[in-house]
CSV table of C-alpha atoms and ligand atoms in Angstrom, one decimal:
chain,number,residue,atom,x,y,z
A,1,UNK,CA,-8.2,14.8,0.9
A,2,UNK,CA,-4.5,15.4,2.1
A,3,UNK,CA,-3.3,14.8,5.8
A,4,UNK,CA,0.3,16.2,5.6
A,5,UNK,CA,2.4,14.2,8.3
A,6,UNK,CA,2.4,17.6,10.2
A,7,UNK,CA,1.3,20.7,9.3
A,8,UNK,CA,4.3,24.3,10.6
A,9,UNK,CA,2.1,26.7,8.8
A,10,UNK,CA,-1.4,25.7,10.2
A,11,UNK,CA,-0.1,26.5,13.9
A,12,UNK,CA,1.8,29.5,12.5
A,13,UNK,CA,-1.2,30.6,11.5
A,14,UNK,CA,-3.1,30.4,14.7
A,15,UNK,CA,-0.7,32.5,16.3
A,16,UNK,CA,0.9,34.9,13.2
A,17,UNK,CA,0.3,38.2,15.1
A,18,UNK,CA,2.1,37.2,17.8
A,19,UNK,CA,5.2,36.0,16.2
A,20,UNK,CA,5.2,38.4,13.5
A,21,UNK,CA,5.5,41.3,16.4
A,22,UNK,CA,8.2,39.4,18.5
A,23,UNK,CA,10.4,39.1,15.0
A,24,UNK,CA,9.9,42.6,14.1
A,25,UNK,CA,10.9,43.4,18.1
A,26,UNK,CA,14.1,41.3,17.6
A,27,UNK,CA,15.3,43.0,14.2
A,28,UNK,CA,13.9,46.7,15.6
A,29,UNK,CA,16.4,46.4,18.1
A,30,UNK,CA,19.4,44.1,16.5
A,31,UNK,CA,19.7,41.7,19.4
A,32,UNK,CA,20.1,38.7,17.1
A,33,UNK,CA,22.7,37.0,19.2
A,34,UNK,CA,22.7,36.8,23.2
A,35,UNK,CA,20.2,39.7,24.7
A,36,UNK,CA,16.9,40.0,26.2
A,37,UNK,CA,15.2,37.7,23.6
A,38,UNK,CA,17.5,34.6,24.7
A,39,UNK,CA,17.7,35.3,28.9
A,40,UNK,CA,14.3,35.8,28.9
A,41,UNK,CA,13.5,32.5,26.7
A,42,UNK,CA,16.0,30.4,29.1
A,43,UNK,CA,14.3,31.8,32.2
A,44,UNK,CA,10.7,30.7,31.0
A,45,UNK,CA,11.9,27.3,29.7
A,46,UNK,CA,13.4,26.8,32.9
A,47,UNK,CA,10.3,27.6,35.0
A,48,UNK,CA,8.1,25.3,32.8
A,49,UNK,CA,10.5,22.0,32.9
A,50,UNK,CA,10.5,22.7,36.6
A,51,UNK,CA,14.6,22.8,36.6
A,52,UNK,CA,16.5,25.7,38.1
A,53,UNK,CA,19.1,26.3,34.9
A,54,UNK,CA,18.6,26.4,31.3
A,55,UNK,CA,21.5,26.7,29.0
A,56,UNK,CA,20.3,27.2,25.5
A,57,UNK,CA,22.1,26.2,22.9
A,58,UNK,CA,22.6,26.0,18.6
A,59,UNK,CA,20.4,22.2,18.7
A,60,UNK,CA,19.2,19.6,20.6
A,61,UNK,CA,22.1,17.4,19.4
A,62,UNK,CA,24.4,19.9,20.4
A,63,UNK,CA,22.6,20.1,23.8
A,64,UNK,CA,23.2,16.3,24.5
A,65,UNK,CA,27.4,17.0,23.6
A,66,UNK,CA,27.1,19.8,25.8
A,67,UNK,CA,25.8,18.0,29.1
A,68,UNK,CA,28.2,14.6,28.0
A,69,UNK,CA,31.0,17.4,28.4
A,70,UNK,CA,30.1,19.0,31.5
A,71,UNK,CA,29.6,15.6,33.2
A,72,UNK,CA,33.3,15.0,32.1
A,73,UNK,CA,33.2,12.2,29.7
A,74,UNK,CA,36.9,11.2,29.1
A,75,UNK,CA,38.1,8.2,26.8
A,76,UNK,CA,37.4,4.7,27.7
A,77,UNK,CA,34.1,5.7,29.0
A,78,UNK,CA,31.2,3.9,28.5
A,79,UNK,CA,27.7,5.1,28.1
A,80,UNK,CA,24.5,3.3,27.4
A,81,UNK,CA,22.0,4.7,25.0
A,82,UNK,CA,19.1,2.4,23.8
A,83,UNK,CA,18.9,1.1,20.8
A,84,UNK,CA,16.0,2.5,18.7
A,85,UNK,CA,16.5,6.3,18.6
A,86,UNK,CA,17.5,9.1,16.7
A,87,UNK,CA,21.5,9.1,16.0
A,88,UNK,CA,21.9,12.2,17.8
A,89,UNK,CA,21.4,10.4,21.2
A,90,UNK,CA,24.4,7.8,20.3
A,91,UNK,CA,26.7,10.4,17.9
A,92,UNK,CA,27.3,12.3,21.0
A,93,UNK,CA,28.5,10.2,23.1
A,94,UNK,CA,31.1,9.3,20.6
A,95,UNK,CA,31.9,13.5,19.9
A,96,UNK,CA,32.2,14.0,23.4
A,97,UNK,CA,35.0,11.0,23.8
A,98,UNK,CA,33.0,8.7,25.2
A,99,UNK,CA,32.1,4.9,24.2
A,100,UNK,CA,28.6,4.1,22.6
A,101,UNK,CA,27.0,0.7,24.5
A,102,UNK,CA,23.6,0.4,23.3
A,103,UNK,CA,20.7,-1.4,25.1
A,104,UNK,CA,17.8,-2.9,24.0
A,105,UNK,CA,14.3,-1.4,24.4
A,106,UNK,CA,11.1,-2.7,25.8
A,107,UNK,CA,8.9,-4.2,22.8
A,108,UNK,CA,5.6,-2.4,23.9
A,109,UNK,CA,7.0,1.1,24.5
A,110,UNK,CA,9.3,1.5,22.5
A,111,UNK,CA,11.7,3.4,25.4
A,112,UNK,CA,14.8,1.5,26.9
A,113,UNK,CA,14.4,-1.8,28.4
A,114,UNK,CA,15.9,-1.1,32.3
A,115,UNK,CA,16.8,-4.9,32.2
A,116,UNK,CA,19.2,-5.0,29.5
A,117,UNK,CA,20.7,-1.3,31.0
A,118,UNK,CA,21.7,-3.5,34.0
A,119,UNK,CA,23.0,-6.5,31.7
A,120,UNK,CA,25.3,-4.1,30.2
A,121,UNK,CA,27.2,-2.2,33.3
A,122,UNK,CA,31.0,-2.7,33.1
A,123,UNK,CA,33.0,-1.5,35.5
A,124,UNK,CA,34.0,1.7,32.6
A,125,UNK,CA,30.2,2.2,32.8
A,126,UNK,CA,29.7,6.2,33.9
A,127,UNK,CA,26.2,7.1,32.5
A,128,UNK,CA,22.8,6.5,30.9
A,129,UNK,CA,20.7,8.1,28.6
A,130,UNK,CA,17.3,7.2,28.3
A,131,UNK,CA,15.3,9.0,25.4
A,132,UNK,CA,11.4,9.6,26.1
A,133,UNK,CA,10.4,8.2,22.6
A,134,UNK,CA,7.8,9.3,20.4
A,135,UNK,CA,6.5,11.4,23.8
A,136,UNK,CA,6.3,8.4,26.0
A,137,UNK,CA,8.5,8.9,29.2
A,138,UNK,CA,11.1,5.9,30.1
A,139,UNK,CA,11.0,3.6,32.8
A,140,UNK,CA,12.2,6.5,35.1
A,141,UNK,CA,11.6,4.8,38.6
A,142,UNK,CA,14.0,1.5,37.5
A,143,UNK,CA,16.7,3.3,35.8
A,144,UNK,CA,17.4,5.5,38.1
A,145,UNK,CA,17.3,2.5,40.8
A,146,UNK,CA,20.2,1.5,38.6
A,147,UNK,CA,22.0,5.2,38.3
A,148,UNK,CA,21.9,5.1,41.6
A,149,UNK,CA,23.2,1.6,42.3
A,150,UNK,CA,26.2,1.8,40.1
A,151,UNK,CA,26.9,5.6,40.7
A,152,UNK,CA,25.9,6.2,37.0
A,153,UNK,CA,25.0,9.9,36.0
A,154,UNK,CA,21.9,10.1,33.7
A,155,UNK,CA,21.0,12.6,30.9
A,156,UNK,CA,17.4,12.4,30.0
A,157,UNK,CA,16.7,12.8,25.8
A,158,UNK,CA,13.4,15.0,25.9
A,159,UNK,CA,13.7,15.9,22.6
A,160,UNK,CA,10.4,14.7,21.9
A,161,UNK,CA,8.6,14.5,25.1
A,162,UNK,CA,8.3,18.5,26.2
A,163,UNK,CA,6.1,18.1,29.7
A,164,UNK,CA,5.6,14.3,29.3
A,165,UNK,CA,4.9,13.2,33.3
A,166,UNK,CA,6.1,9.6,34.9
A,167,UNK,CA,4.4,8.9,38.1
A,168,UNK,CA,2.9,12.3,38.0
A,169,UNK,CA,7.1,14.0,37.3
A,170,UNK,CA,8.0,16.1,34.5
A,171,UNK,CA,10.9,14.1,32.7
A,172,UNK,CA,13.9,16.3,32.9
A,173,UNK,CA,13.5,16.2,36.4
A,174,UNK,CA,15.1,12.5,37.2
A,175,UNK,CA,18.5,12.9,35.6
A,176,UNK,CA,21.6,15.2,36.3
A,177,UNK,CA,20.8,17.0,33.3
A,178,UNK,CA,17.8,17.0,30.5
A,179,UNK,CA,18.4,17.7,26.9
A,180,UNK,CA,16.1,19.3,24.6
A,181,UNK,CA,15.5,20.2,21.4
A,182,UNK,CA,13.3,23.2,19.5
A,183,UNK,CA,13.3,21.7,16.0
A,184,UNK,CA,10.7,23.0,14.0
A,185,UNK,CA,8.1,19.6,13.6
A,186,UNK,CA,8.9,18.9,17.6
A,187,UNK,CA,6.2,19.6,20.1
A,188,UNK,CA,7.7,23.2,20.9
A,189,UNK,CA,9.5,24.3,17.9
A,190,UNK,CA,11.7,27.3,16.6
A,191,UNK,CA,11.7,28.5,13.0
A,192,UNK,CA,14.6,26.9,12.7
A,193,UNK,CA,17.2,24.6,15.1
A,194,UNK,CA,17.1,25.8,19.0
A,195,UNK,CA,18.0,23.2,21.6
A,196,UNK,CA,18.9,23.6,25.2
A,197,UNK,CA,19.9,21.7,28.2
A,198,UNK,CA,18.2,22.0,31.5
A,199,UNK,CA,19.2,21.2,35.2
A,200,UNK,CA,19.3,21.8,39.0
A,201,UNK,CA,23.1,21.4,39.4
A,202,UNK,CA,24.4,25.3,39.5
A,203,UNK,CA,28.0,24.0,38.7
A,204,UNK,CA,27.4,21.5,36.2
A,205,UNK,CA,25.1,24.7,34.4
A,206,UNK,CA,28.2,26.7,34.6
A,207,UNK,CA,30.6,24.3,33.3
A,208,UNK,CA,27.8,23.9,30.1
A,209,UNK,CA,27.2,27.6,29.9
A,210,UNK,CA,31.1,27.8,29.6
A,211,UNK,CA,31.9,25.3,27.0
A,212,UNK,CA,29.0,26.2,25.3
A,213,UNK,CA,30.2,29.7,25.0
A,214,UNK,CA,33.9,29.6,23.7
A,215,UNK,CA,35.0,28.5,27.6
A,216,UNK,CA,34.0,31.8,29.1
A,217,UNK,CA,31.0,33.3,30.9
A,218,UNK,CA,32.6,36.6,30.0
A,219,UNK,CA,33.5,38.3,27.1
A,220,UNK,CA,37.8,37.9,26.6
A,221,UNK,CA,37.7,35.2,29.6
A,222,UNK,CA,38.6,32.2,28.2
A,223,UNK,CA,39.1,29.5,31.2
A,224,UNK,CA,39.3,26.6,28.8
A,225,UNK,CA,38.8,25.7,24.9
A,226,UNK,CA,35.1,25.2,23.9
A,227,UNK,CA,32.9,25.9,21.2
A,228,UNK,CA,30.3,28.1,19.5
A,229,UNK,CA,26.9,26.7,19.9
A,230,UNK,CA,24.0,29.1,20.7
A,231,UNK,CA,20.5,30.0,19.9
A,232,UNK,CA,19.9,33.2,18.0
A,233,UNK,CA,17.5,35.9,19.3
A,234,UNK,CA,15.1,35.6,16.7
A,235,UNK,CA,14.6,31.8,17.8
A,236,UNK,CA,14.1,32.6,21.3
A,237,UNK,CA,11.3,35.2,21.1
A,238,UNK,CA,9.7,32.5,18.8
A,239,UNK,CA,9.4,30.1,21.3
A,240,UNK,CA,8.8,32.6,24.0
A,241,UNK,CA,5.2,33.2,22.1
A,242,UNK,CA,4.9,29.5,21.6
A,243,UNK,CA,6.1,28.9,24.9
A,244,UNK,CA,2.6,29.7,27.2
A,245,UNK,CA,0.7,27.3,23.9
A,246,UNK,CA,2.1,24.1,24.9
A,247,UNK,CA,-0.3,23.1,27.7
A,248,UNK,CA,-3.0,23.2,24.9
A,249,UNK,CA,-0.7,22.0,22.0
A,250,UNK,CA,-0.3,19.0,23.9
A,251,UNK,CA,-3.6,18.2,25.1
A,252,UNK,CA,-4.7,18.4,21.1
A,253,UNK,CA,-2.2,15.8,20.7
A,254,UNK,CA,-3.5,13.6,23.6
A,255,UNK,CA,-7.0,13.4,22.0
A,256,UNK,CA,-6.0,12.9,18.8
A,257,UNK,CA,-4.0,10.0,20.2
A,258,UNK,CA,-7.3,9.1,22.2
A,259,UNK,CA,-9.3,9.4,19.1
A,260,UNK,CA,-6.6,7.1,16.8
A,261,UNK,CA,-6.7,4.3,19.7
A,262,UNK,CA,-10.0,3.7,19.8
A,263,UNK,CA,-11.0,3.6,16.3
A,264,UNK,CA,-7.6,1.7,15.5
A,265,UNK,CA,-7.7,-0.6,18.5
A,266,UNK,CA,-10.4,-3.3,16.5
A,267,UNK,CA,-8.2,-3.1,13.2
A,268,UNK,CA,-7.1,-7.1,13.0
A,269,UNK,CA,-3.5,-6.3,12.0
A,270,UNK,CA,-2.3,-3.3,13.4
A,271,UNK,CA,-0.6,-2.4,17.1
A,272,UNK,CA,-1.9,0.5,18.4
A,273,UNK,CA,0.8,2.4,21.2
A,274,UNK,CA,0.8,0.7,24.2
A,275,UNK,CA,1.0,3.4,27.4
A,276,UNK,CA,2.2,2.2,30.2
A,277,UNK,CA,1.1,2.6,34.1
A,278,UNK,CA,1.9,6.1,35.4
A,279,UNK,CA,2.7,7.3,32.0
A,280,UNK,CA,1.8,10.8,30.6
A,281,UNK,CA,2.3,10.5,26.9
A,282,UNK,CA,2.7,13.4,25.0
A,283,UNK,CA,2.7,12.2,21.4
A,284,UNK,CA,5.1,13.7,19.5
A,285,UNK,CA,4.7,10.6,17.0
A,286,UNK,CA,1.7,8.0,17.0
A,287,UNK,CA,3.3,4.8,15.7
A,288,UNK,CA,1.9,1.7,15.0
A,289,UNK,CA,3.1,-1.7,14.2
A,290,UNK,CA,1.8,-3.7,10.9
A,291,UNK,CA,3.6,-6.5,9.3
A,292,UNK,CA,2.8,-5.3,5.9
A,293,UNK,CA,4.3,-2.0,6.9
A,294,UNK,CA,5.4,-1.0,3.4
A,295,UNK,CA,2.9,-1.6,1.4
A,296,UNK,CA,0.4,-0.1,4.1
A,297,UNK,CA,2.4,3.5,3.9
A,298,UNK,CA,2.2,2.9,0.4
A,299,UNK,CA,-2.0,2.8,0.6
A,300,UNK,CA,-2.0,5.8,2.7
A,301,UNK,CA,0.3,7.9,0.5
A,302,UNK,CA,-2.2,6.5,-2.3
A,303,UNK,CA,-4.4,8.3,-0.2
A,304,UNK,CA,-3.1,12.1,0.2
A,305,UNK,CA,-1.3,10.4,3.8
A,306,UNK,CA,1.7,11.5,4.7
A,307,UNK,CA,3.4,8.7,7.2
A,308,UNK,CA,6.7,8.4,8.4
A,309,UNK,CA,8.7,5.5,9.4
A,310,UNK,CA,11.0,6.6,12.8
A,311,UNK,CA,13.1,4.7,12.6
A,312,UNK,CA,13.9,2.4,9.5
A,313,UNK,CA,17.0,0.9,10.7
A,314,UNK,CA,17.9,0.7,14.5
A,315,UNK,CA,21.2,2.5,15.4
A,316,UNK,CA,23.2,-0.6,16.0
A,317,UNK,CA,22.6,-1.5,12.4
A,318,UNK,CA,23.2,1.4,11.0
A,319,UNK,CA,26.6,1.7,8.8
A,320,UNK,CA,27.9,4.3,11.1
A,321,UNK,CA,28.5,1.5,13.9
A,322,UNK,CA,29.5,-1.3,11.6
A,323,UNK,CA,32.9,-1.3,14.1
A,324,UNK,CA,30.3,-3.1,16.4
A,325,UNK,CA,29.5,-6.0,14.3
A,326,UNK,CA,25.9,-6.2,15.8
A,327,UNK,CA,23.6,-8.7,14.7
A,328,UNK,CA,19.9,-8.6,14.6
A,329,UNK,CA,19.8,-11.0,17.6
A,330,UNK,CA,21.5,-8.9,19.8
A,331,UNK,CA,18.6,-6.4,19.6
A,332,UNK,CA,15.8,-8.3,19.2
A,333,UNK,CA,12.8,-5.7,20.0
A,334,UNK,CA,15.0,-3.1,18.0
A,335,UNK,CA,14.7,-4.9,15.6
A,336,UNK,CA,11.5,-5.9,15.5
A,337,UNK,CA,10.0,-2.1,15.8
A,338,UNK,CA,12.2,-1.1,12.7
A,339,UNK,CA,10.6,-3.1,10.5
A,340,UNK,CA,7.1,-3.1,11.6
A,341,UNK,CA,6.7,0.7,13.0
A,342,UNK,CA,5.1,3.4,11.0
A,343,UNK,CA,4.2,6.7,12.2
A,344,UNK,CA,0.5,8.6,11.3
A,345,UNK,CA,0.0,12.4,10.9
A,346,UNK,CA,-0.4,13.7,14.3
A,347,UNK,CA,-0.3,17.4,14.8
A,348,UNK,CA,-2.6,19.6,17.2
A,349,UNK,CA,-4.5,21.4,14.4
A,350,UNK,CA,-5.6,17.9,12.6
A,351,UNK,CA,-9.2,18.4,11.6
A,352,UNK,CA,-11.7,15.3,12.5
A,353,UNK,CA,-12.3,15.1,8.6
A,354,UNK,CA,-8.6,14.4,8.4
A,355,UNK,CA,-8.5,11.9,11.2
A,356,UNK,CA,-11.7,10.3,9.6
A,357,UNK,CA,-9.5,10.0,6.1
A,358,UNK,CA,-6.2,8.6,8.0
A,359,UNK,CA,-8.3,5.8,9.9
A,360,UNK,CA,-11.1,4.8,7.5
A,361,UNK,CA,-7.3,4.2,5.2
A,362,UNK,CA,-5.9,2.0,7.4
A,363,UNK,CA,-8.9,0.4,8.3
A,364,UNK,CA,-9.7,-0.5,4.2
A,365,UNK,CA,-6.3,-1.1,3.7
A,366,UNK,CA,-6.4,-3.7,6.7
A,367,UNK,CA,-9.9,-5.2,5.3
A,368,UNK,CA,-8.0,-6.4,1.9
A,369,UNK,CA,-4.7,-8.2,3.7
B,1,LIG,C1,15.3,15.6,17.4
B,1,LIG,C2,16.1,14.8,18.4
B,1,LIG,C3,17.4,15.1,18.8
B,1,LIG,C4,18.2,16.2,18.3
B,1,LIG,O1,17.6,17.4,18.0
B,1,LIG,P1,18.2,18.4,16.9
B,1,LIG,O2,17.6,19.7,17.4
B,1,LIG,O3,17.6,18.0,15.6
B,1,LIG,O4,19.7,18.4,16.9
B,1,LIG,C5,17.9,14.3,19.8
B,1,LIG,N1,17.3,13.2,20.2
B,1,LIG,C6,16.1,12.8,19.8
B,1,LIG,C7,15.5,11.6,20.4
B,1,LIG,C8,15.5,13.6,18.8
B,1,LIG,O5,14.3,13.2,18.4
């Protein structure tokens, strides 16, 4: 049997005749850039992550870049970004000017580790982003304590946590600005790259909207330099039909997660997620820890299992931030998750059989070590 690590064409399938007629719609009537498709796509998205602007833009990265300009990140700033993330979260901040100061994250959850955040204020400090990893929101309560504190701004990375709840609050909701992203495997994608960046702040949404847009709201009016980053028309009525889907989507994934913990939790070896208090996990990823990591992805793929590894090398130890000399000590429970964390198949149309096949896997594989 074959688990694929996610499976595009199985939810394509279970709503075809609705996105085949919202493509034809968008190529009947040639509104491929700008239009009805995108306004329409940035009003819904706005009501559903409960924030009164959405700018929609190229990507998510290029959403992140977006709201670390319209903050007004300026050389010699310093923001913190955790430690075990996708690059996009730390590239940014670099792009838009700013200084990259990483912070640990918290060894059960994976998400940043509010103490270190504090450890790590200088008075150059002016913001945080916290990333909601793998679907699991951040410690929203404490860090913004500390935004708060320090006069920080915060930009929340929901790039994987679409509707994720902390304390019962849609992330996206704590910061100054939320940043999102529509690639195709995450929990709402586009046939393609879509991103967008949500808020409540009218002005800072209009200085976005603006840079976002070659520095002008209007055709001609230029009021500063920006750039070109925007979602296409075809992407937007895409995710408008996905859109009213992700309520169920994401309950799928909740069971399935259900479902993996309980059969995986009596597995000598492996670490099942940990959730924490007041958490709504939306499970973008399912990762576990096991110390024979390797050779266990190895069985599964053995197997027909697709797994993934997110992420292999923490960002302070990646090549690209060599200029920081980090060691492995100065990230401990960074690096501790990149070399023990491997990601199953998750994916709302997983069948049972195909559940069954992943766990009895892991469980044989677990038997023999
Ligand atoms: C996917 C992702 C991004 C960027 O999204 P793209 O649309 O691929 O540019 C940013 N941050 C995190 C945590 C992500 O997982």
């Amino acid at each position: 049997m074959n688990v694929p690590f996610a499976d595009l064409h199985a939810q394509y399938l279970t709503i075809k005749h609705s996105v085949d007629a919202a493509i034809a719609d968008v190529i009947r009537t040639s509104a491929f850039i700008r239009g009805p498709y995108v306004q329409k796509f940035e009003e819904e998205f706005a009501v559903a992550m409960q924030l009164k602007h959405c700018v929609s833009c190229a990507n998510g990265t290029d959403s992140l870049f977006i709201a670390m300009h319209g903050l007004g990140v300026k050389p010699g700033d310093e923001v913190i970004a955790p430690a075990h993330s996708w690059i996009s979260t730390s590239e940014t901040i670099t792009q838009a000017g700013g200084t990259v100061v990483f912070s640990d994250t918290d060894e059960s959850t994976y998400t940043i580790d509010p103490v270190d955040i504090e450890a790590k204020i200088t008075s150059r400090t002016v913001g945080i982003i916290p990333v909601h990893l793998y679907g699991q929101p951040a410690n929203m309560g404490a860090i913004m304590a500390i935004a708060r504190k320090h006069k920080l701004w915060v930009i929340e990375d929901c790039a994987q946590a679409h509707m994720a709840k902390w304390e019962g609050q849609q992330v996206g909701t704590f910061g100054d600005a939320a940043s999102f992203s529509f690639y195709p495997g995450k929990n709402l994608g586009a046939m393609g790259d879509a991103g967008a960046v949500c808020t409540n702040n009218t002005s800072l949404a209009e200085r976005m909207a603006m840079f976002a847009r070659h520095g002008g709201l209007r055709k001609g009016d230029h009021q500063i330099e920006g750039i070109n980053s925007r979602l296409d028309g075809l992407q937007a009525a895409v995710l408008s039909v996905k859109l009213p889907h992700l309520p169920e989507w994401t309950r799928l994934r909740q069971a399935r997660a259900q479902r993996y913990s309980e059969e995986l939790s009596s597995i000598g070896g492996v670490t099942i997620p940990h959730v924490a208090n007041g958490r709504d996990h939306v499970w973008h990823l399912y990762v576990i820890q096991h110390e024979k990591r390797d050779d266990l992805a190895r069985h599964l793929l053995h197997n027909g299992i697709q797994t993934a590894i997110n992420y292999p090398v923490a960002l302070p130890f990646l090549p690209a931030y060599s200029r920081f000399n980090h060691k492995n000590t100065d990230f401990k429970n960074a690096f501790h998750t990149q070399r023990t964390c491997l990601s199953l198949p998750i994916y709302p149309e997983m069948s049972n059989e195909q559940q069954d096949h992943v766990i009895n896997c892991v469980a044989a594989f677990c038997r023999e070590v």
